[in-house]
Every structure is written in structure tokens, then in C-alpha cells.
PDB file of C-alpha atoms in Angstrom:
ATOM      1  CA  UNK A 287      22.663 -25.374  -9.634  1.00  0.00           C
ATOM      2  CA  UNK A 288      20.390 -27.698  -7.749  1.00  0.00           C
ATOM      3  CA  UNK A 289      18.770 -30.548  -9.677  1.00  0.00           C
ATOM      4  CA  UNK A 290      16.811 -33.346  -8.073  1.00  0.00           C
ATOM      5  CA  UNK A 291      15.507 -36.295 -10.052  1.00  0.00           C
ATOM      6  CA  UNK A 292      12.481 -38.245  -8.852  1.00  0.00           C
ATOM      7  CA  UNK A 293      13.088 -41.779 -10.045  1.00  0.00           C
ATOM      8  CA  UNK A 294       9.525 -42.743  -9.029  1.00  0.00           C
ATOM      9  CA  UNK A 295       7.921 -40.023 -11.147  1.00  0.00           C
ATOM     10  CA  UNK A 296       6.008 -41.053 -14.258  1.00  0.00           C
ATOM     11  CA  UNK A 297       7.688 -38.087 -15.991  1.00  0.00           C
ATOM     12  CA  UNK A 298      10.741 -39.055 -18.048  1.00  0.00           C
ATOM     13  CA  UNK A 299      14.074 -38.221 -16.402  1.00  0.00           C
ATOM     14  CA  UNK A 300      15.268 -36.118 -19.342  1.00  0.00           C
ATOM     15  CA  UNK A 301      12.055 -34.054 -19.098  1.00  0.00           C
ATOM     16  CA  UNK A 302      12.575 -33.567 -15.358  1.00  0.00           C
ATOM     17  CA  UNK A 303      16.129 -32.392 -16.020  1.00  0.00           C
ATOM     18  CA  UNK A 304      15.024 -30.072 -18.840  1.00  0.00           C
ATOM     19  CA  UNK A 305      12.238 -28.606 -16.725  1.00  0.00           C
ATOM     20  CA  UNK A 306      14.464 -27.990 -13.736  1.00  0.00           C
ATOM     21  CA  UNK A 307      17.083 -26.210 -15.824  1.00  0.00           C
ATOM     22  CA  UNK A 308      14.392 -23.954 -17.328  1.00  0.00           C
ATOM     23  CA  UNK A 309      13.147 -23.273 -13.777  1.00  0.00           C
ATOM     24  CA  UNK A 310      16.683 -22.350 -12.672  1.00  0.00           C
ATOM     25  CA  UNK A 311      16.877 -19.858 -15.554  1.00  0.00           C
ATOM     26  CA  UNK A 312      13.427 -18.426 -14.801  1.00  0.00           C
ATOM     27  CA  UNK A 313      14.287 -18.043 -11.118  1.00  0.00           C
ATOM     28  CA  UNK A 314      17.490 -16.201 -12.044  1.00  0.00           C
ATOM     29  CA  UNK A 315      19.753 -18.895 -10.583  1.00  0.00           C
ATOM     30  CA  UNK A 316      21.240 -19.614 -14.010  1.00  0.00           C
ATOM     31  CA  UNK A 317      22.199 -16.747 -16.306  1.00  0.00           C
ATOM     32  CA  UNK A 318      23.225 -16.281 -19.920  1.00  0.00           C
ATOM     33  CA  UNK A 319      26.816 -17.379 -20.267  1.00  0.00           C
ATOM     34  CA  UNK A 320      26.776 -19.799 -17.322  1.00  0.00           C
ATOM     35  CA  UNK A 321      28.267 -23.204 -18.036  1.00  0.00           C
ATOM     36  CA  UNK A 322      26.391 -26.357 -17.205  1.00  0.00           C
ATOM     37  CA  UNK A 323      28.244 -29.478 -16.110  1.00  0.00           C
ATOM     38  CA  UNK A 324      29.415 -31.745 -18.903  1.00  0.00           C
ATOM     39  CA  UNK A 325      27.058 -34.519 -19.935  1.00  0.00           C
ATOM     40  CA  UNK A 326      29.270 -37.078 -18.195  1.00  0.00           C
ATOM     41  CA  UNK A 327      29.586 -35.013 -15.011  1.00  0.00           C
ATOM     42  CA  UNK A 328      25.843 -34.281 -14.821  1.00  0.00           C
ATOM     43  CA  UNK A 329      25.018 -37.952 -15.442  1.00  0.00           C
ATOM     44  CA  UNK A 330      27.413 -39.062 -12.689  1.00  0.00           C
ATOM     45  CA  UNK A 331      26.088 -36.475 -10.240  1.00  0.00           C
ATOM     46  CA  UNK A 332      22.456 -37.424 -10.861  1.00  0.00           C
ATOM     47  CA  UNK A 333      23.089 -41.151 -11.200  1.00  0.00           C
ATOM     48  CA  UNK A 334      21.560 -41.356 -14.662  1.00  0.00           C
ATOM     49  CA  UNK A 335      22.672 -42.487 -18.098  1.00  0.00           C
ATOM     50  CA  UNK A 336      24.716 -40.032 -20.183  1.00  0.00           C
ATOM     51  CA  UNK A 337      22.231 -40.400 -23.048  1.00  0.00           C
ATOM     52  CA  UNK A 338      19.492 -39.092 -20.739  1.00  0.00           C
ATOM     53  CA  UNK A 339      21.455 -35.915 -19.991  1.00  0.00           C
ATOM     54  CA  UNK A 340      22.437 -35.585 -23.640  1.00  0.00           C
ATOM     55  CA  UNK A 341      18.759 -35.790 -24.648  1.00  0.00           C
ATOM     56  CA  UNK A 342      17.793 -33.082 -22.117  1.00  0.00           C
ATOM     57  CA  UNK A 343      20.635 -30.807 -23.282  1.00  0.00           C
ATOM     58  CA  UNK A 344      19.692 -31.360 -26.929  1.00  0.00           C
ATOM     59  CA  UNK A 345      16.075 -30.494 -26.159  1.00  0.00           C
ATOM     60  CA  UNK A 346      17.155 -27.321 -24.341  1.00  0.00           C
ATOM     61  CA  UNK A 347      19.313 -26.382 -27.327  1.00  0.00           C
ATOM     62  CA  UNK A 348      16.440 -26.930 -29.758  1.00  0.00           C
ATOM     63  CA  UNK A 349      14.152 -24.820 -27.572  1.00  0.00           C
ATOM     64  CA  UNK A 350      16.659 -21.967 -27.417  1.00  0.00           C
ATOM     65  CA  UNK A 351      17.901 -22.232 -23.826  1.00  0.00           C
ATOM     66  CA  UNK A 352      21.419 -23.596 -24.423  1.00  0.00           C
ATOM     67  CA  UNK A 353      24.240 -23.440 -26.887  1.00  0.00           C
ATOM     68  CA  UNK A 354      26.393 -26.517 -27.204  1.00  0.00           C
ATOM     69  CA  UNK A 355      30.067 -26.027 -27.950  1.00  0.00           C
ATOM     70  CA  UNK A 356      32.503 -28.909 -28.320  1.00  0.00           C
ATOM     71  CA  UNK A 357      35.179 -26.988 -26.436  1.00  0.00           C
ATOM     72  CA  UNK A 358      33.107 -25.160 -23.823  1.00  0.00           C
ATOM     73  CA  UNK A 359      30.243 -27.617 -23.349  1.00  0.00           C
ATOM     74  CA  UNK A 360      26.690 -26.519 -22.589  1.00  0.00           C
ATOM     75  CA  UNK A 361      26.311 -22.770 -22.085  1.00  0.00           C
ATOM     76  CA  UNK A 362      23.095 -21.061 -20.991  1.00  0.00           C
ATOM     77  CA  UNK A 363      22.016 -18.834 -23.856  1.00  0.00           C
ATOM     78  CA  UNK A 364      18.342 -17.929 -23.919  1.00  0.00           C
ATOM     79  CA  UNK A 365      17.325 -17.144 -27.483  1.00  0.00           C
ATOM     80  CA  UNK A 366      14.493 -14.699 -27.716  1.00  0.00           C
ATOM     81  CA  UNK A 367      12.445 -14.789 -30.886  1.00  0.00           C
ATOM     82  CA  UNK A 368       9.721 -12.282 -31.610  1.00  0.00           C
ATOM     83  CA  UNK A 369       7.178 -11.816 -28.860  1.00  0.00           C
ATOM     84  CA  UNK A 370       4.454 -13.162 -31.155  1.00  0.00           C
ATOM     85  CA  UNK A 371       6.461 -16.337 -31.828  1.00  0.00           C
ATOM     86  CA  UNK A 372       6.899 -16.854 -28.083  1.00  0.00           C
ATOM     87  CA  UNK A 373       3.203 -16.226 -27.441  1.00  0.00           C
ATOM     88  CA  UNK A 374       2.292 -18.726 -30.164  1.00  0.00           C
ATOM     89  CA  UNK A 375       4.499 -21.398 -28.556  1.00  0.00           C
ATOM     90  CA  UNK A 376       3.053 -20.734 -25.110  1.00  0.00           C
ATOM     91  CA  UNK A 377      -0.475 -20.830 -26.535  1.00  0.00           C
ATOM     92  CA  UNK A 378       0.096 -24.366 -27.810  1.00  0.00           C
ATOM     93  CA  UNK A 379       1.179 -25.554 -24.352  1.00  0.00           C
ATOM     94  CA  UNK A 380      -1.522 -23.625 -22.509  1.00  0.00           C
ATOM     95  CA  UNK A 381      -4.326 -25.135 -24.597  1.00  0.00           C
ATOM     96  CA  UNK A 382      -3.740 -28.535 -23.015  1.00  0.00           C
ATOM     97  CA  UNK A 383      -3.443 -27.074 -19.505  1.00  0.00           C
ATOM     98  CA  UNK A 384      -6.715 -25.170 -19.917  1.00  0.00           C
ATOM     99  CA  UNK A 385      -8.425 -28.259 -21.355  1.00  0.00           C
ATOM    100  CA  UNK A 386      -7.237 -30.302 -18.359  1.00  0.00           C
ATOM    101  CA  UNK A 387      -8.430 -27.590 -15.967  1.00  0.00           C
ATOM    102  CA  UNK A 388     -11.873 -27.521 -17.583  1.00  0.00           C
ATOM    103  CA  UNK A 389     -12.148 -31.310 -17.392  1.00  0.00           C
ATOM    104  CA  UNK A 390     -11.276 -31.163 -13.685  1.00  0.00           C
ATOM    105  CA  UNK A 391     -13.706 -28.289 -13.061  1.00  0.00           C
ATOM    106  CA  UNK A 392     -11.039 -25.717 -12.254  1.00  0.00           C
ATOM    107  CA  UNK A 393     -12.449 -22.274 -12.922  1.00  0.00           C
ATOM    108  CA  UNK A 394     -10.975 -19.475 -15.006  1.00  0.00           C
ATOM    109  CA  UNK A 395     -10.520 -17.448 -11.815  1.00  0.00           C
ATOM    110  CA  UNK A 396      -8.639 -20.322 -10.154  1.00  0.00           C
ATOM    111  CA  UNK A 397      -6.379 -20.614 -13.208  1.00  0.00           C
ATOM    112  CA  UNK A 398      -5.721 -16.865 -13.171  1.00  0.00           C
ATOM    113  CA  UNK A 399      -4.811 -17.109  -9.487  1.00  0.00           C
ATOM    114  CA  UNK A 400      -2.406 -19.983 -10.150  1.00  0.00           C
ATOM    115  CA  UNK A 401      -0.661 -18.070 -12.939  1.00  0.00           C
ATOM    116  CA  UNK A 402      -0.486 -14.862 -10.876  1.00  0.00           C
ATOM    117  CA  UNK A 403       1.065 -16.736  -7.942  1.00  0.00           C
ATOM    118  CA  UNK A 404       3.600 -18.419 -10.225  1.00  0.00           C
ATOM    119  CA  UNK A 405       4.666 -15.079 -11.693  1.00  0.00           C
ATOM    120  CA  UNK A 406       5.057 -13.687  -8.187  1.00  0.00           C
ATOM    121  CA  UNK A 407       7.169 -16.689  -7.163  1.00  0.00           C
ATOM    122  CA  UNK A 408       9.503 -16.368 -10.140  1.00  0.00           C
ATOM    123  CA  UNK A 409       9.855 -12.609 -10.032  1.00  0.00           C
ATOM    124  CA  UNK A 410      10.798 -12.346  -6.345  1.00  0.00           C
TER     125      UNK A 410
END
């Protein structure tokens, strides 16, 4: 697993960590059943506070990407709810992205192109 934290980014470190783990799963570099480093080990490797890693892992657990086990640690386990539930969650996030695109005069066609290219990148 390859995680890189940008300490100059305005995005919170725990969000960067969460996002990169989700990306690793989407790009098929992390699979169900894979173990993540312990909170302490990940924090030491990244040079961040253990609470930061713990917060990212907790968020991933709440979102259905990880299971936390006291003996085994953090295990990748992507929970799949009903397709409609997943679409509803994505819709909430996409509303803000579409609103931002409209404000910045990005067209529907440009947005479709961005999404199509992202799918192609992940599914290679």
C-alpha cells in the first residue's frame, strides 16, 4: 500500500488517509481481507499522530470499508448495501460537486467526460 500525505494541503490529514485507502480499494490494490498496518505503525510510517490514523480508520469503518478487530487490527471489508442505498449516498456527494461545477462554468458534457475518464482509470 502506498500512502502519501501532503502536509501543506488544506485537506485534513485523516481525510487524505481515508481517501487514499478508498482509492487503493477502488484501484484493486487493496482487497477484502487485506490487513492494514496498525494505527501505531501507520502513524509512525506517515509521521502523523496516532489519533489521526485512528480517526481515518474509524471513518472507514463507519462508511463500510473496514472492520476493526482488537486481535487482527484493521481489515479491508467493503460492505455493500442495496444499490439504491449506495446511489442515494453518492447522490448526496455529487450534488455539491455538480453545484461547484456549475458555479465554475463547467458544462454537463465536461463533467460526463471527467467521470468517464475516472471510470476508465479505475477499471484498467
